[in-house]
Amino acid sequence: MTHTRPATAPVTIFGPDFPFAFDDWLKHPQGLATLPASAHGTEVAVVGAGIAGLVAAYELMKLGLKPVVYEASRMGGRLRSQPFEGGQGVIAELGGMRFPASGTAFYHYVHLLGLQTQPFPNPLTPAAGSTVIDLEGQTHYARSLAELPPLFTEVADAWSEALAELGFGDLQQALRQRDVPRLKALWDRLVPLWDDRTFYDFIAQSQAFSKLSFRHREVFGQVGFGTGGWDSDFPNTMLEILRVVLTGCDEDQHLIVGGVQQVPLGLWAHAPRQITHWPAGTSLASLHGGATRAGVT
Ligand SMILES: Cc1cc2nc3c(=O)[nH]c(=O)nc-3n(C[C@H](O)[C@H](O)[C@H](O)COP(=O)(O)OP(=O)(O)OC[C@H]3O[C@@H](n4cnc5c(N)ncnc54)[C@H](O)[C@@H]3O)c2cc1C
């Protein structure tokens, strides 16, 4: 399937290995699918009440099926928000906490539930105010990259140039336009080159970083850009890193005011406006009498 979208369309999580416009399908006036009436009310087991299980259960319910959700631990899974006792609404996110704007399907549900978002205070972003970088006893305070010593800008520029060596611009353009044949052609060229090679290998052999000192690579690993240091990712395959940066997952991230666990909990309680087979007001909670079933063994 090829979607024609303008060259200026935003980057979304529509990747070389996920070329499905799930966000468009979610918006479709006819819904995700229709099932024959004979299937309505059929029970479907959903194992796990994390965000994946609850989204699946919510959408299956809208189609007229009867999801039966099993959860071994706590609803929300790795989206878990813990209020501090006496903390006046302060929340600790114990799992996922920052969500890129490119995650349009995720935000479909955030907006459906009427939740508020705020820019995540990533290093050197306006939301952070000031960032402190402490490297081997040298401390820098900065509001933006420009306020740091030139070394940091050299590292940031080298990262952009290194990505350009991989054809990053063309790949992102194909993603913006959801041009699957073009995306596949570009990606297929990279797979044999990078499938078995690490992120560090990529950095070390890139022309951009080769021109600079070892210290530049070290600083890139320790400080990184966007969400923070990259060195814990150095042993990963370069293709995995490329997926993250291509789809904008490391930039323009937001938090959910009041805690992200409201997304899974909200889907559990939400009565969809458009629903097949079930009476108006039906929710996952009402179909389950309020509680998920116990863990599956
Ligand atoms: C510390 C941390 C930080 C993270 N930061 C981010 C971030 O900033 N941004 C981001 O996008 N992502 C982040 N993630 C990843 C994100 O939280 C997960 O990718 C996402 O929540 C996974 O959702 P899921 O539904 O696929 O799985 P899970 O949330 O793991 O849900 C699976 C559910 O299945 C249940 N289960 C397992 N076995 C059984 C069984 N036998 N029977 C019944 N139930 C069972 C589990 O108890 C769990 O509730 C982070 C994760 C962690 C842990």
Tab-separated table of N, CA and C in Angstrom, residues 121-233:
chain	number	residue	atom	x	y	z
A	121	PRO	N	11.388	17.380	29.971
A	121	PRO	CA	12.605	18.180	30.174
A	121	PRO	C	13.879	17.436	29.801
A	122	ASN	N	14.032	17.144	28.526
A	122	ASN	CA	15.261	16.508	28.053
A	122	ASN	C	16.417	17.513	28.110
A	123	PRO	N	17.654	17.014	28.186
A	123	PRO	CA	18.804	17.913	28.287
A	123	PRO	C	18.826	18.963	27.178
A	124	LEU	N	19.138	20.174	27.549
A	124	LEU	CA	19.342	21.289	26.619
A	124	LEU	C	18.076	21.686	25.851
A	125	THR	N	16.911	21.293	26.337
A	125	THR	CA	15.663	21.750	25.711
A	125	THR	C	15.092	22.880	26.571
A	126	PRO	N	14.259	23.731	25.981
A	126	PRO	CA	13.653	24.808	26.777
A	126	PRO	C	12.901	24.259	28.001
A	127	ALA	N	12.312	23.058	27.873
A	127	ALA	CA	11.544	22.499	28.996
A	127	ALA	C	12.441	22.194	30.193
A	128	ALA	N	13.732	21.963	29.927
A	128	ALA	CA	14.644	21.628	31.024
A	128	ALA	C	15.112	22.881	31.762
A	129	GLY	N	15.010	24.020	31.108
A	129	GLY	CA	15.550	25.237	31.718
A	129	GLY	C	17.060	25.215	31.613
A	130	SER	N	17.706	24.654	32.612
A	130	SER	CA	19.160	24.585	32.581
A	130	SER	C	19.586	23.123	32.689
A	131	THR	N	20.654	22.776	31.975
A	131	THR	CA	21.190	21.411	32.029
A	131	THR	C	22.583	21.473	32.635
A	132	VAL	N	22.865	20.547	33.538
A	132	VAL	CA	24.219	20.493	34.078
A	132	VAL	C	24.924	19.270	33.492
A	133	ILE	N	26.092	19.496	32.943
A	133	ILE	CA	26.907	18.403	32.403
A	133	ILE	C	28.164	18.330	33.260
A	134	ASP	N	28.346	17.180	33.874
A	134	ASP	CA	29.503	17.010	34.742
A	134	ASP	C	30.348	15.896	34.155
A	135	LEU	N	31.451	16.254	33.533
A	135	LEU	CA	32.307	15.275	32.862
A	135	LEU	C	33.680	15.294	33.493
A	136	GLU	N	34.025	14.216	34.146
A	136	GLU	CA	35.357	14.077	34.760
A	136	GLU	C	35.738	15.314	35.571
A	137	GLY	N	34.798	15.721	36.430
A	137	GLY	CA	35.109	16.820	37.350
A	137	GLY	C	34.926	18.210	36.759
A	138	GLN	N	34.644	18.292	35.456
A	138	GLN	CA	34.401	19.615	34.845
A	138	GLN	C	32.900	19.792	34.706
A	139	THR	N	32.402	20.891	35.286
A	139	THR	CA	30.956	21.090	35.287
A	139	THR	C	30.587	22.255	34.376
A	140	HIS	N	29.583	22.003	33.527
A	140	HIS	CA	29.070	23.075	32.666
A	140	HIS	C	27.576	23.206	32.909
A	141	TYR	N	27.107	24.436	32.975
A	141	TYR	CA	25.664	24.687	33.013
A	141	TYR	C	25.299	25.346	31.685
A	142	ALA	N	24.216	24.889	31.064
A	142	ALA	CA	23.842	25.494	29.782
A	142	ALA	C	22.349	25.355	29.551
A	143	ARG	N	21.791	26.340	28.852
A	143	ARG	CA	20.374	26.235	28.450
A	143	ARG	C	20.267	25.655	27.048
A	144	SER	N	21.322	25.817	26.257
A	144	SER	CA	21.302	25.284	24.892
A	144	SER	C	22.711	24.845	24.527
A	145	LEU	N	22.792	24.120	23.407
A	145	LEU	CA	24.081	23.614	22.930
A	145	LEU	C	25.067	24.766	22.727
A	146	ALA	N	24.549	25.895	22.237
A	146	ALA	CA	25.415	27.041	21.916
A	146	ALA	C	26.134	27.578	23.153
A	147	GLU	N	25.587	27.340	24.326
A	147	GLU	CA	26.221	27.856	25.547
A	147	GLU	C	27.340	26.939	26.055
A	148	LEU	N	27.503	25.780	25.427
A	148	LEU	CA	28.549	24.841	25.856
A	148	LEU	C	29.831	25.111	25.067
A	149	PRO	N	30.984	24.626	25.548
A	149	PRO	CA	32.228	24.790	24.779
A	149	PRO	C	32.093	24.187	23.373
A	150	PRO	N	32.897	24.691	22.404
A	150	PRO	CA	32.774	24.273	20.985
A	150	PRO	C	32.818	22.756	20.791
A	151	LEU	N	33.547	22.038	21.659
A	151	LEU	CA	33.652	20.573	21.541
A	151	LEU	C	32.266	19.928	21.399
A	152	PHE	N	31.298	20.432	22.155
A	152	PHE	CA	29.970	19.809	22.162
A	152	PHE	C	29.247	20.026	20.828
A	153	THR	N	29.425	21.214	20.254
A	153	THR	CA	28.813	21.481	18.942
A	153	THR	C	29.497	20.619	17.880
A	154	GLU	N	30.819	20.455	18.006
A	154	GLU	CA	31.544	19.609	17.034
A	154	GLU	C	31.003	18.178	17.083
A	155	VAL	N	30.729	17.702	18.288
A	155	VAL	CA	30.212	16.335	18.435
A	155	VAL	C	28.803	16.244	17.832
A	156	ALA	N	27.967	17.244	18.126
A	156	ALA	CA	26.590	17.227	17.597
A	156	ALA	C	26.614	17.266	16.074
A	157	ASP	N	27.487	18.101	15.525
A	157	ASP	CA	27.565	18.204	14.058
A	157	ASP	C	28.073	16.892	13.461
A	158	ALA	N	29.030	16.268	14.137
A	158	ALA	CA	29.580	15.003	13.617
A	158	ALA	C	28.491	13.926	13.580
A	159	TRP	N	27.647	13.904	14.579
A	159	TRP	CA	26.537	12.923	14.621
A	159	TRP	C	25.603	13.157	13.433
A	160	SER	N	25.248	14.412	13.164
A	160	SER	CA	24.372	14.701	12.012
A	160	SER	C	25.050	14.294	10.705
A	161	GLU	N	26.347	14.624	10.614
A	161	GLU	CA	27.060	14.289	9.361
A	161	GLU	C	27.179	12.781	9.184
A	162	ALA	N	27.424	12.079	10.294
A	162	ALA	CA	27.568	10.618	10.200
A	162	ALA	C	26.256	10.004	9.712
A	163	LEU	N	25.136	10.509	10.223
A	163	LEU	CA	23.837	9.989	9.780
A	163	LEU	C	23.601	10.304	8.304
A	164	ALA	N	24.052	11.489	7.889
A	164	ALA	CA	23.887	11.865	6.476
A	164	ALA	C	24.638	10.885	5.576
A	165	GLU	N	25.783	10.364	6.071
A	165	GLU	CA	26.565	9.392	5.277
A	165	GLU	C	25.736	8.138	4.976
A	166	LEU	N	24.733	7.861	5.811
A	166	LEU	CA	23.873	6.681	5.601
A	166	LEU	C	22.680	6.980	4.699
A	167	GLY	N	22.556	8.217	4.253
A	167	GLY	CA	21.388	8.591	3.442
A	167	GLY	C	20.183	8.900	4.306
A	168	PHE	N	20.439	9.472	5.496
A	168	PHE	CA	19.382	9.742	6.467
A	168	PHE	C	18.278	10.637	5.893
A	169	GLY	N	18.688	11.679	5.162
A	169	GLY	CA	17.704	12.636	4.618
A	169	GLY	C	16.731	11.946	3.676
A	170	ASP	N	17.246	11.132	2.780
A	170	ASP	CA	16.383	10.444	1.807
A	170	ASP	C	15.451	9.462	2.516
A	171	LEU	N	16.003	8.765	3.510
A	171	LEU	CA	15.178	7.792	4.246
A	171	LEU	C	14.029	8.509	4.966
A	172	GLN	N	14.352	9.629	5.619
A	172	GLN	CA	13.290	10.345	6.346
A	172	GLN	C	12.265	10.924	5.383
A	173	GLN	N	12.714	11.320	4.214
A	173	GLN	CA	11.779	11.856	3.218
A	173	GLN	C	10.795	10.756	2.795
A	174	ALA	N	11.321	9.542	2.578
A	174	ALA	CA	10.453	8.415	2.203
A	174	ALA	C	9.477	8.093	3.336
A	175	LEU	N	9.948	8.250	4.581
A	175	LEU	CA	9.065	8.014	5.735
A	175	LEU	C	7.959	9.060	5.789
A	176	ARG	N	8.345	10.334	5.590
A	176	ARG	CA	7.345	11.413	5.632
A	176	ARG	C	6.262	11.165	4.587
A	177	GLN	N	6.695	10.687	3.421
A	177	GLN	CA	5.740	10.502	2.321
A	177	GLN	C	5.088	9.120	2.348
A	178	ARG	N	5.524	8.314	3.308
A	178	ARG	CA	5.031	6.933	3.410
A	178	ARG	C	5.154	6.215	2.058
A	179	ASP	N	6.309	6.424	1.444
A	179	ASP	CA	6.588	5.858	0.133
A	179	ASP	C	7.279	4.506	0.359
A	180	VAL	N	6.473	3.458	0.448
A	180	VAL	CA	7.005	2.149	0.860
A	180	VAL	C	8.037	1.583	-0.131
A	181	PRO	N	7.781	1.625	-1.452
A	181	PRO	CA	8.807	1.073	-2.358
A	181	PRO	C	10.154	1.781	-2.223
A	182	ARG	N	10.102	3.121	-2.101
A	182	ARG	CA	11.350	3.895	-1.964
A	182	ARG	C	12.039	3.560	-0.635
A	183	LEU	N	11.240	3.495	0.418
A	183	LEU	CA	11.766	3.186	1.743
A	183	LEU	C	12.444	1.820	1.740
A	184	LYS	N	11.771	0.867	1.109
A	184	LYS	CA	12.312	-0.497	1.067
A	184	LYS	C	13.624	-0.526	0.278
A	185	ALA	N	13.652	0.205	-0.843
A	185	ALA	CA	14.880	0.211	-1.658
A	185	ALA	C	16.047	0.783	-0.858
A	186	LEU	N	15.792	1.882	-0.142
A	186	LEU	CA	16.866	2.516	0.633
A	186	LEU	C	17.303	1.638	1.797
A	187	TRP	N	16.335	1.062	2.487
A	187	TRP	CA	16.625	0.227	3.666
A	187	TRP	C	17.359	-1.042	3.262
A	188	ASP	N	16.902	-1.661	2.156
A	188	ASP	CA	17.505	-2.918	1.711
A	188	ASP	C	18.990	-2.758	1.417
A	189	ARG	N	19.388	-1.551	1.009
A	189	ARG	CA	20.801	-1.307	0.757
A	189	ARG	C	21.596	-1.320	2.063
A	190	LEU	N	20.956	-0.862	3.139
A	190	LEU	CA	21.670	-0.747	4.417
A	190	LEU	C	21.756	-2.068	5.178
A	191	VAL	N	20.762	-2.938	4.990
A	191	VAL	CA	20.690	-4.155	5.812
A	191	VAL	C	21.970	-5.002	5.706
A	192	PRO	N	22.441	-5.355	4.475
A	192	PRO	CA	23.656	-6.180	4.437
A	192	PRO	C	24.883	-5.455	4.980
A	193	LEU	N	24.884	-4.124	4.903
A	193	LEU	CA	26.047	-3.365	5.384
A	193	LEU	C	26.092	-3.280	6.902
A	194	TRP	N	24.905	-3.207	7.537
A	194	TRP	CA	24.882	-2.854	8.953
A	194	TRP	C	24.214	-3.854	9.879
A	195	ASP	N	23.621	-4.891	9.318
A	195	ASP	CA	22.853	-5.828	10.146
A	195	ASP	C	23.674	-6.404	11.287
A	196	ASP	N	24.935	-6.735	11.023
A	196	ASP	CA	25.769	-7.422	12.018
A	196	ASP	C	26.770	-6.501	12.674
A	197	ARG	N	26.579	-5.199	12.518
A	197	ARG	CA	27.614	-4.294	13.032
A	197	ARG	C	27.024	-3.351	14.075
A	198	THR	N	27.881	-2.995	15.014
A	198	THR	CA	27.379	-2.244	16.170
A	198	THR	C	27.317	-0.744	15.886
A	199	PHE	N	26.606	-0.095	16.776
A	199	PHE	CA	26.506	1.366	16.764
A	199	PHE	C	27.904	1.975	16.921
A	200	TYR	N	28.705	1.393	17.817
A	200	TYR	CA	30.050	1.949	18.031
A	200	TYR	C	30.892	1.823	16.768
A	201	ASP	N	30.745	0.700	16.097
A	201	ASP	CA	31.455	0.477	14.829
A	201	ASP	C	31.076	1.591	13.846
A	202	PHE	N	29.792	1.885	13.792
A	202	PHE	CA	29.307	2.934	12.888
A	202	PHE	C	29.973	4.281	13.218
A	203	ILE	N	29.969	4.618	14.513
A	203	ILE	CA	30.553	5.902	14.933
A	203	ILE	C	32.051	5.930	14.589
A	204	ALA	N	32.739	4.834	14.937
A	204	ALA	CA	34.190	4.808	14.772
A	204	ALA	C	34.604	4.906	13.303
A	205	GLN	N	33.842	4.265	12.397
A	205	GLN	CA	34.277	4.264	11.000
A	205	GLN	C	33.715	5.431	10.200
A	206	SER	N	32.788	6.192	10.775
A	206	SER	CA	32.179	7.287	10.005
A	206	SER	C	33.249	8.329	9.669
A	207	GLN	N	33.108	8.915	8.489
A	207	GLN	CA	34.080	9.955	8.099
A	207	GLN	C	34.015	11.116	9.088
A	208	ALA	N	32.790	11.434	9.508
A	208	ALA	CA	32.592	12.603	10.368
A	208	ALA	C	33.365	12.466	11.680
A	209	PHE	N	33.274	11.311	12.343
A	209	PHE	CA	33.974	11.139	13.620
A	209	PHE	C	35.453	10.805	13.414
A	210	SER	N	35.797	10.179	12.259
A	210	SER	CA	37.211	9.837	12.011
A	210	SER	C	38.079	11.081	11.967
A	211	LYS	N	37.465	12.206	11.539
A	211	LYS	CA	38.240	13.455	11.433
A	211	LYS	C	38.539	14.050	12.812
A	212	LEU	N	37.773	13.569	13.815
A	212	LEU	CA	37.874	14.188	15.148
A	212	LEU	C	38.658	13.283	16.104
A	213	SER	N	38.815	13.759	17.330
A	213	SER	CA	39.636	13.012	18.297
A	213	SER	C	38.814	11.904	18.958
A	214	PHE	N	39.511	11.015	19.647
A	214	PHE	CA	38.859	9.952	20.414
A	214	PHE	C	37.952	10.570	21.480
A	215	ARG	N	38.402	11.688	22.005
A	215	ARG	CA	37.643	12.407	23.032
A	215	ARG	C	36.230	12.776	22.528
A	216	HIS	N	36.131	13.125	21.259
A	216	HIS	CA	34.815	13.474	20.694
A	216	HIS	C	33.862	12.286	20.766
A	217	ARG	N	34.388	11.106	20.444
A	217	ARG	CA	33.552	9.890	20.494
A	217	ARG	C	33.107	9.608	21.915
A	218	GLU	N	34.072	9.823	22.833
A	218	GLU	CA	33.787	9.566	24.250
A	218	GLU	C	32.687	10.499	24.750
A	219	VAL	N	32.815	11.771	24.372
A	219	VAL	CA	31.824	12.760	24.814
A	219	VAL	C	30.465	12.434	24.195
A	220	PHE	N	30.458	12.030	22.952
A	220	PHE	CA	29.200	11.631	22.313
A	220	PHE	C	28.556	10.495	23.111
A	221	GLY	N	29.365	9.529	23.529
A	221	GLY	CA	28.836	8.395	24.296
A	221	GLY	C	28.334	8.811	25.666
A	222	GLN	N	29.060	9.711	26.305
A	222	GLN	CA	28.711	10.067	27.688
A	222	GLN	C	27.594	11.088	27.763
A	223	VAL	N	27.593	12.023	26.846
A	223	VAL	CA	26.623	13.123	26.919
A	223	VAL	C	25.518	12.946	25.893
A	224	GLY	N	25.900	12.592	24.678
A	224	GLY	CA	24.913	12.374	23.626
A	224	GLY	C	24.123	13.632	23.331
A	225	PHE	N	23.044	13.467	22.619
A	225	PHE	CA	22.196	14.610	22.298
A	225	PHE	C	20.766	14.175	22.311
A	226	GLY	N	19.875	15.107	22.512
A	226	GLY	CA	18.454	14.767	22.580
A	226	GLY	C	18.138	14.218	23.948
A	227	THR	N	18.101	12.888	24.068
A	227	THR	CA	17.649	12.294	25.316
A	227	THR	C	18.777	11.996	26.288
A	228	GLY	N	20.026	12.143	25.879
A	228	GLY	CA	21.129	11.889	26.802
A	228	GLY	C	22.190	11.004	26.178
A	229	GLY	N	23.038	10.422	27.021
A	229	GLY	CA	24.189	9.649	26.542
A	229	GLY	C	23.794	8.432	25.715
A	230	TRP	N	24.702	8.062	24.838
A	230	TRP	CA	24.431	6.957	23.919
A	230	TRP	C	25.274	5.718	24.235
A	231	ASP	N	26.242	5.831	25.163
A	231	ASP	CA	27.230	4.736	25.209
A	231	ASP	C	26.648	3.391	25.667
A	232	SER	N	25.524	3.428	26.425
A	232	SER	CA	24.950	2.132	26.798
A	232	SER	C	24.363	1.439	25.560
A	233	ASP	N	24.183	2.183	24.478
A	233	ASP	CA	23.671	1.598	23.226
A	233	ASP	C	24.788	1.191	22.272
